[in-house]
mmCIF file of C-alpha atoms in Angstrom:
data_model
loop_
_atom_site.group_PDB
_atom_site.id
_atom_site.type_symbol
_atom_site.label_atom_id
_atom_site.label_comp_id
_atom_site.label_asym_id
_atom_site.label_seq_id
_atom_site.Cartn_x
_atom_site.Cartn_y
_atom_site.Cartn_z
ATOM 1 C CA MET A 1 -9.765 40.384 -15.793
ATOM 2 C CA GLY A 2 -6.283 39.265 -16.783
ATOM 3 C CA ILE A 3 -5.629 37.880 -13.287
ATOM 4 C CA VAL A 4 -8.827 35.832 -13.395
ATOM 5 C CA LEU A 5 -7.918 34.392 -16.801
ATOM 6 C CA LYS A 6 -4.409 33.506 -15.643
ATOM 7 C CA ALA A 7 -5.711 31.780 -12.505
ATOM 8 C CA GLY A 8 -8.246 29.834 -14.536
ATOM 9 C CA PHE A 9 -5.589 28.887 -17.091
ATOM 10 C CA VAL A 10 -3.201 27.590 -14.394
ATOM 11 C CA THR A 11 -6.033 25.654 -12.762
ATOM 12 C CA ALA A 12 -6.977 24.074 -16.093
ATOM 13 C CA VAL A 13 -3.375 23.002 -16.787
ATOM 14 C CA ALA A 14 -3.083 21.468 -13.298
ATOM 15 C CA ALA A 15 -6.379 19.627 -13.786
ATOM 16 C CA VAL A 16 -5.194 18.229 -17.123
ATOM 17 C CA PHE A 17 -1.957 17.051 -15.518
ATOM 18 C CA ALA A 18 -3.744 15.353 -12.593
ATOM 19 C CA GLY A 19 -6.308 13.755 -14.891
ATOM 20 C CA SER A 20 -3.557 12.423 -17.147
ATOM 21 C CA VAL A 21 -1.810 10.814 -14.179
ATOM 22 C CA LEU A 22 -5.027 9.109 -13.072
ATOM 23 C CA LEU A 23 -5.748 7.809 -16.578
ATOM 24 C CA LEU A 24 -2.244 6.769 -17.595
ATOM 25 C CA ARG A 25 -1.256 4.918 -14.434
ATOM 26 C CA GLY A 26 -3.864 2.265 -15.334
ATOM 27 C CA GLY A 27 -2.830 -1.108 -13.915
ATOM 28 C CA ALA A 28 -0.205 0.529 -11.717
ATOM 29 C CA ALA A 29 -2.980 1.404 -9.304
ATOM 30 C CA GLU A 30 -3.819 -2.287 -8.947
ATOM 31 C CA THR A 31 -0.295 -3.670 -8.617
ATOM 32 C CA GLY A 32 1.564 -0.794 -6.979
ATOM 33 C CA GLY A 33 1.326 0.712 -3.545
ATOM 34 C CA GLU A 34 0.390 -0.864 -0.253
ATOM 35 C CA ILE A 35 -2.818 -1.895 1.460
ATOM 36 C CA ARG A 36 -4.455 -0.875 4.703
ATOM 37 C CA VAL A 37 -6.235 -3.674 6.542
ATOM 38 C CA LEU A 38 -9.739 -2.602 7.536
ATOM 39 C CA SER A 39 -10.876 -5.790 9.265
ATOM 40 C CA ARG A 40 -9.739 -9.370 9.890
ATOM 41 C CA LEU A 41 -12.175 -12.277 9.969
ATOM 42 C CA ASP A 42 -10.992 -13.688 13.294
ATOM 43 C CA GLU A 43 -10.902 -10.318 15.065
ATOM 44 C CA TYR A 44 -14.313 -9.381 13.681
ATOM 45 C CA THR A 45 -15.772 -12.702 14.838
ATOM 46 C CA ARG A 46 -14.208 -12.482 18.292
ATOM 47 C CA ALA A 47 -15.661 -8.990 18.791
ATOM 48 C CA SER A 48 -19.136 -9.977 17.570
ATOM 49 C CA ASN A 49 -22.113 -10.969 19.694
ATOM 50 C CA PRO A 50 -21.690 -14.634 20.783
ATOM 51 C CA SER A 51 -25.320 -15.289 19.856
ATOM 52 C CA ILE A 52 -24.610 -14.654 16.155
ATOM 53 C CA ALA A 53 -24.613 -18.010 14.390
ATOM 54 C CA ASN A 54 -22.389 -16.939 11.495
ATOM 55 C CA THR A 55 -20.367 -13.733 11.188
ATOM 56 C CA ILE A 56 -19.166 -14.269 7.609
ATOM 57 C CA PRO A 57 -22.161 -12.571 5.879
ATOM 58 C CA THR A 58 -21.858 -9.400 7.968
ATOM 59 C CA PHE A 59 -18.066 -9.463 7.622
ATOM 60 C CA LEU A 60 -18.427 -9.407 3.842
ATOM 61 C CA MET A 61 -20.898 -6.510 4.036
ATOM 62 C CA GLN A 62 -18.148 -4.225 5.326
ATOM 63 C CA ALA A 63 -16.463 -1.704 3.059
ATOM 64 C CA GLY A 64 -13.317 -2.670 1.193
ATOM 65 C CA ARG A 65 -12.034 -5.541 -0.897
ATOM 66 C CA THR A 66 -11.817 -9.120 0.311
ATOM 67 C CA GLY A 67 -8.524 -10.972 0.080
ATOM 68 C CA ILE A 68 -6.017 -13.296 1.715
ATOM 69 C CA LEU A 69 -2.793 -11.967 3.176
ATOM 70 C CA PRO A 70 0.428 -13.971 3.163
ATOM 71 C CA PRO A 71 1.044 -15.714 6.504
ATOM 72 C CA PRO A 72 3.583 -14.010 8.778
ATOM 73 C CA THR A 73 7.119 -15.290 8.495
ATOM 74 C CA ALA A 74 8.108 -17.456 11.458
ATOM 75 C CA PRO A 75 11.326 -16.437 13.256
ATOM 76 C CA ALA A 76 14.396 -18.580 12.820
ATOM 77 C CA PRO A 77 14.923 -21.228 15.539
ATOM 78 C CA ASP A 78 18.281 -19.704 16.510
ATOM 79 C CA ALA A 79 16.525 -16.428 17.361
ATOM 80 C CA THR A 80 14.219 -18.015 19.922
ATOM 81 C CA LEU A 81 16.424 -20.660 21.536
ATOM 82 C CA ALA A 82 18.747 -19.922 24.406
ATOM 83 C CA PRO A 83 22.434 -20.621 23.772
ATOM 84 C CA GLY A 84 23.168 -24.293 24.188
ATOM 85 C CA ALA A 85 19.493 -25.300 24.257
ATOM 86 C CA PRO A 86 18.591 -28.322 22.136
ATOM 87 C CA THR A 87 16.772 -27.594 18.904
ATOM 88 C CA ALA A 88 13.224 -28.930 18.846
ATOM 89 C CA THR A 89 11.172 -29.357 15.719
ATOM 90 C CA ALA A 90 7.738 -27.788 16.120
ATOM 91 C CA PRO A 91 4.890 -29.977 14.925
ATOM 92 C CA PRO A 92 3.177 -28.730 11.763
ATOM 93 C CA ALA A 93 -0.026 -26.763 12.382
ATOM 94 C CA THR A 94 -2.549 -28.726 10.419
ATOM 95 C CA ALA A 95 -6.210 -29.502 10.650
ATOM 96 C CA PRO A 96 -7.173 -32.529 12.803
ATOM 97 C CA PRO A 97 -6.983 -35.842 10.883
ATOM 98 C CA ALA A 98 -10.211 -37.147 9.394
ATOM 99 C CA THR A 99 -9.716 -40.478 11.140
ATOM 100 C CA ALA A 100 -10.364 -38.862 14.526
ATOM 101 C CA PRO A 101 -13.327 -36.495 14.161
ATOM 102 C CA PRO A 102 -13.612 -33.832 16.860
ATOM 103 C CA ALA A 103 -16.561 -35.366 18.662
ATOM 104 C CA ALA A 104 -17.246 -34.493 22.279
ATOM 105 C CA ALA A 105 -18.674 -37.328 24.331
ATOM 106 C CA PRO A 106 -21.989 -36.559 26.100
ATOM 107 C CA PRO A 107 -22.294 -36.693 29.917
ATOM 108 C CA ALA A 108 -22.542 -40.092 31.559
ATOM 109 C CA ALA A 109 -26.210 -39.542 32.436
ATOM 110 C CA ALA A 110 -27.137 -38.980 28.804
ATOM 111 C CA PRO A 111 -27.374 -41.778 26.235
ATOM 112 C CA PRO A 112 -24.255 -42.075 24.065
ATOM 113 C CA ALA A 113 -24.431 -39.913 20.966
ATOM 114 C CA ALA A 114 -23.578 -41.331 17.589
ATOM 115 C CA ALA A 115 -20.135 -40.384 16.364
ATOM 116 C CA PRO A 116 -20.500 -37.616 13.775
ATOM 117 C CA PRO A 117 -19.172 -38.243 10.285
ATOM 118 C CA ALA A 118 -15.960 -36.541 9.296
ATOM 119 C CA ALA A 119 -16.555 -33.260 7.521
ATOM 120 C CA ALA A 120 -16.061 -34.035 3.835
ATOM 121 C CA ALA A 121 -16.286 -30.566 2.381
ATOM 122 C CA LEU A 122 -15.245 -28.385 5.276
ATOM 123 C CA GLY A 123 -11.920 -27.783 6.962
ATOM 124 C CA THR A 124 -10.544 -25.553 9.655
ATOM 125 C CA GLY A 125 -8.061 -23.373 7.811
ATOM 126 C CA THR A 126 -4.373 -23.652 8.467
ATOM 127 C CA GLY A 127 -3.277 -23.502 12.059
ATOM 128 C CA THR A 128 -4.706 -21.851 15.146
ATOM 129 C CA PRO A 129 -6.042 -18.300 14.610
ATOM 130 C CA PRO A 130 -3.422 -15.787 15.676
ATOM 131 C CA GLY A 131 -4.434 -13.895 18.778
ATOM 132 C CA ALA A 132 -6.259 -16.906 20.214
ATOM 133 C CA PRO A 133 -4.829 -18.875 23.169
ATOM 134 C CA ALA A 134 -2.610 -21.624 21.845
ATOM 135 C CA PRO A 135 0.262 -23.808 23.092
ATOM 136 C CA ALA A 136 3.643 -22.115 22.956
ATOM 137 C CA PRO A 137 5.820 -23.285 20.037
ATOM 138 C CA ALA A 138 8.501 -25.792 20.918
ATOM 139 C CA GLY A 139 11.781 -24.201 21.859
ATOM 140 C CA GLY A 140 10.488 -20.630 21.823
ATOM 141 C CA GLU A 141 8.642 -18.081 23.874
ATOM 142 C CA GLN A 142 5.553 -16.152 22.905
ATOM 143 C CA PRO A 143 6.083 -12.404 22.363
ATOM 144 C CA ALA A 144 5.191 -10.121 25.225
ATOM 145 C CA GLY A 145 2.977 -7.870 23.083
ATOM 146 C CA PRO A 146 1.668 -7.368 19.549
ATOM 147 C CA VAL A 147 4.302 -6.892 16.868
ATOM 148 C CA PRO A 148 3.703 -4.006 14.432
ATOM 149 C CA GLU A 149 2.745 -5.272 11.010
ATOM 150 C CA ALA A 150 5.132 -4.673 8.153
ATOM 151 C CA PRO A 151 3.813 -2.830 5.082
ATOM 152 C CA ILE A 152 1.928 -5.207 2.789
ATOM 153 C CA PRO A 153 2.207 -4.626 -0.983
ATOM 154 C CA VAL A 154 -0.891 -5.034 -3.127
ATOM 155 C CA SER A 155 0.816 -7.749 -5.168
ATOM 156 C CA ALA A 156 1.072 -9.981 -2.072
ATOM 157 C CA VAL A 157 -2.704 -10.146 -1.538
ATOM 158 C CA ARG A 158 -4.448 -13.212 -2.961
ATOM 159 C CA PRO A 159 -7.991 -12.773 -4.302
ATOM 160 C CA LEU A 160 -10.797 -14.566 -2.469
ATOM 161 C CA ASP A 161 -14.169 -15.515 -3.910
ATOM 162 C CA GLU A 162 -16.761 -14.253 -1.441
ATOM 163 C CA VAL A 163 -19.274 -16.857 -2.624
ATOM 164 C CA GLU A 164 -16.882 -19.647 -1.653
ATOM 165 C CA LEU A 165 -16.153 -18.050 1.716
ATOM 166 C CA GLN A 166 -19.866 -18.018 2.531
ATOM 167 C CA LYS A 167 -19.864 -21.825 2.350
ATOM 168 C CA GLY A 168 -18.089 -21.798 5.724
ATOM 169 C CA PHE A 169 -19.151 -20.315 9.034
ATOM 170 C CA CYS A 170 -17.589 -18.452 11.942
ATOM 171 C CA THR A 171 -18.896 -17.758 15.430
ATOM 172 C CA ALA A 172 -17.442 -16.509 18.694
ATOM 173 C CA THR A 173 -18.813 -19.469 20.700
ATOM 174 C CA LEU A 174 -17.095 -22.854 20.468
ATOM 175 C CA SER A 175 -20.223 -24.813 21.387
ATOM 176 C CA ARG A 176 -22.205 -23.069 18.645
ATOM 177 C CA LEU A 177 -19.403 -23.758 16.175
ATOM 178 C CA VAL A 178 -19.463 -27.500 16.929
ATOM 179 C CA ARG A 179 -23.252 -27.659 16.813
ATOM 180 C CA GLN A 180 -23.191 -26.107 13.341
ATOM 181 C CA GLN A 181 -20.521 -28.504 12.173
ATOM 182 C CA TYR A 182 -22.519 -31.511 13.427
ATOM 183 C CA PRO A 183 -26.158 -30.349 13.514
ATOM 184 C CA GLY A 184 -28.444 -32.276 15.860
ATOM 185 C CA THR A 185 -25.696 -34.397 17.407
ATOM 186 C CA TYR A 186 -25.238 -32.519 20.674
ATOM 187 C CA ASP A 187 -28.629 -30.884 21.160
ATOM 188 C CA GLY A 188 -29.127 -32.504 24.582
ATOM 189 C CA ILE A 189 -25.804 -31.362 26.034
ATOM 190 C CA PRO A 190 -25.399 -27.975 27.782
ATOM 191 C CA ASP A 191 -22.951 -25.572 26.157
ATOM 192 C CA ALA A 192 -20.563 -25.503 29.117
ATOM 193 C CA GLN A 193 -20.427 -29.299 29.337
ATOM 194 C CA LEU A 194 -19.954 -29.627 25.582
ATOM 195 C CA GLU A 195 -17.039 -27.192 25.505
ATOM 196 C CA LYS A 196 -15.380 -28.742 28.556
ATOM 197 C CA THR A 197 -15.589 -32.264 27.162
ATOM 198 C CA LEU A 198 -14.502 -31.202 23.687
ATOM 199 C CA LEU A 199 -11.444 -29.285 24.881
ATOM 200 C CA LYS A 200 -10.448 -32.192 27.090
ATOM 201 C CA GLN A 201 -10.518 -34.608 24.162
ATOM 202 C CA ARG A 202 -9.365 -32.201 21.426
ATOM 203 C CA PRO A 203 -7.342 -29.334 22.954
ATOM 204 C CA GLU A 204 -6.509 -27.996 19.475
ATOM 205 C CA TYR A 205 -10.098 -26.719 19.310
ATOM 206 C CA LYS A 206 -9.253 -24.073 21.910
ATOM 207 C CA GLY A 207 -9.596 -20.640 20.344
ATOM 208 C CA ARG A 208 -11.081 -21.972 17.116
ATOM 209 C CA LEU A 209 -13.551 -19.576 15.532
ATOM 210 C CA CYS A 210 -14.224 -20.797 12.006
ATOM 211 C CA ILE A 211 -14.929 -23.855 9.909
ATOM 212 C CA LEU A 212 -13.916 -22.995 6.348
ATOM 213 C CA PRO A 213 -14.019 -24.951 3.083
ATOM 214 C CA VAL A 214 -10.887 -27.025 2.661
ATOM 215 C CA TRP A 215 -10.052 -25.323 -0.631
ATOM 216 C CA ILE A 216 -9.664 -21.986 1.178
ATOM 217 C CA ASP A 217 -6.088 -22.501 2.309
ATOM 218 C CA ALA A 218 -5.944 -19.605 4.737
ATOM 219 C CA ASP A 219 -6.154 -18.855 8.421
ATOM 220 C CA PRO A 220 -9.110 -16.685 9.505
ATOM 221 C CA HIS A 221 -6.581 -14.093 10.669
ATOM 222 C CA ASP A 222 -5.279 -13.755 7.108
ATOM 223 C CA ILE A 223 -8.736 -13.263 5.543
ATOM 224 C CA VAL A 224 -9.231 -9.504 5.487
ATOM 225 C CA LYS A 225 -11.172 -6.552 4.173
ATOM 226 C CA TYR A 226 -8.703 -3.976 2.886
ATOM 227 C CA GLU A 227 -8.245 -0.852 0.824
ATOM 228 C CA VAL A 228 -5.370 0.184 -1.422
ATOM 229 C CA ARG A 229 -3.149 3.076 -0.392
ATOM 230 C CA GLN A 230 -1.616 4.293 -3.623
ATOM 231 C CA ASP A 231 1.869 5.628 -2.978
ATOM 232 C CA VAL A 232 2.985 8.463 -5.233
ATOM 233 C CA ALA A 233 6.448 6.917 -5.424
ATOM 234 C CA ALA A 234 4.901 3.718 -6.821
ATOM 235 C CA ILE A 235 3.605 5.477 -9.955
ATOM 236 C CA PRO A 236 6.005 4.739 -12.860
ATOM 237 C CA GLN A 237 8.150 7.629 -14.059
ATOM 238 C CA VAL A 238 6.847 7.234 -17.593
ATOM 239 C CA VAL A 239 3.385 8.193 -16.310
ATOM 240 C CA TRP A 240 4.745 11.434 -14.887
ATOM 241 C CA LEU A 241 6.605 12.128 -18.132
ATOM 242 C CA TRP A 242 3.625 11.624 -20.410
ATOM 243 C CA SER A 243 1.337 13.558 -18.072
ATOM 244 C CA GLY A 244 3.769 16.479 -18.105
ATOM 245 C CA LEU A 245 3.942 16.411 -21.908
ATOM 246 C CA ILE A 246 0.151 16.374 -22.200
ATOM 247 C CA ALA A 247 -0.194 19.258 -19.753
ATOM 248 C CA ALA A 248 2.537 21.209 -21.569
ATOM 249 C CA GLY A 249 0.820 20.641 -24.904
ATOM 250 C CA PHE A 250 -2.461 21.820 -23.442
ATOM 251 C CA ALA A 251 -0.752 24.926 -22.055
ATOM 252 C CA VAL A 252 0.877 25.766 -25.403
ATOM 253 C CA ALA A 253 -2.406 25.281 -27.251
ATOM 254 C CA GLY A 254 -4.181 27.514 -24.746
ATOM 255 C CA ILE A 255 -1.590 30.291 -25.063
ATOM 256 C CA VAL A 256 -1.715 30.170 -28.874
ATOM 257 C CA ALA A 257 -5.495 30.294 -28.855
ATOM 258 C CA TYR A 258 -5.491 33.231 -26.425
ATOM 259 C CA LYS A 259 -3.051 35.242 -28.572
ATOM 260 C CA ARG A 260 -5.090 34.664 -31.712
ATOM 261 C CA LEU A 261 -8.253 35.772 -29.979
ATOM 262 C CA SER A 262 -6.505 38.841 -28.578
ATOM 263 C CA ASP A 263 -5.257 40.036 -31.964
#
């Protein structure tokens, strides 16, 4: 009987210690540790059925929190240029200017379509989605393979309102994306002809997957579903100290109570 009581007593003290750590760490669980990316908006869209008109609703239905990761740091020009090569300034990756809307001209046999108005409330995010075909940056070479991602701290993730994200749309088919951006304008043009003409006039549309609200200043690759991986080392030492004191107090109280009951 004594062995059973001792085992139960040790288990109770350990449970008190673990519970104290969980309760006392409080906000440390939100600001400490690192995250694990569960899904990225561009990768999820690219892997979805091309017939899906908008992948954002189903993307948001996935498990995990929604947030915006910081963009990857670009390598220094000296690291990508050969010795003695002239330094070239890469053009900024911005959305197409409103003065030249991305309108694809219809075939010659079809009557000319009216130029669509510039999107007033929607934008394209910043830059071309990583992983999609894009022109090589000036003065550098594209990496031969994927680069392992560095650990991302929780504090680096920006919150994202899911309601605002649902005001945009993403699809794996460029023709469907343009038809949603300018509904009814290109209904008489086949998908293949529309994409060919559009890419000829606006090559920056190559690889584009999403049209997002302009106030969401993020690339689809940086919009993620994630979960927090709490690192034990990230818990403040004061939490361990107080948890140990609470567990020790509980142990002393238990021993005193046991001795009084035994007498």
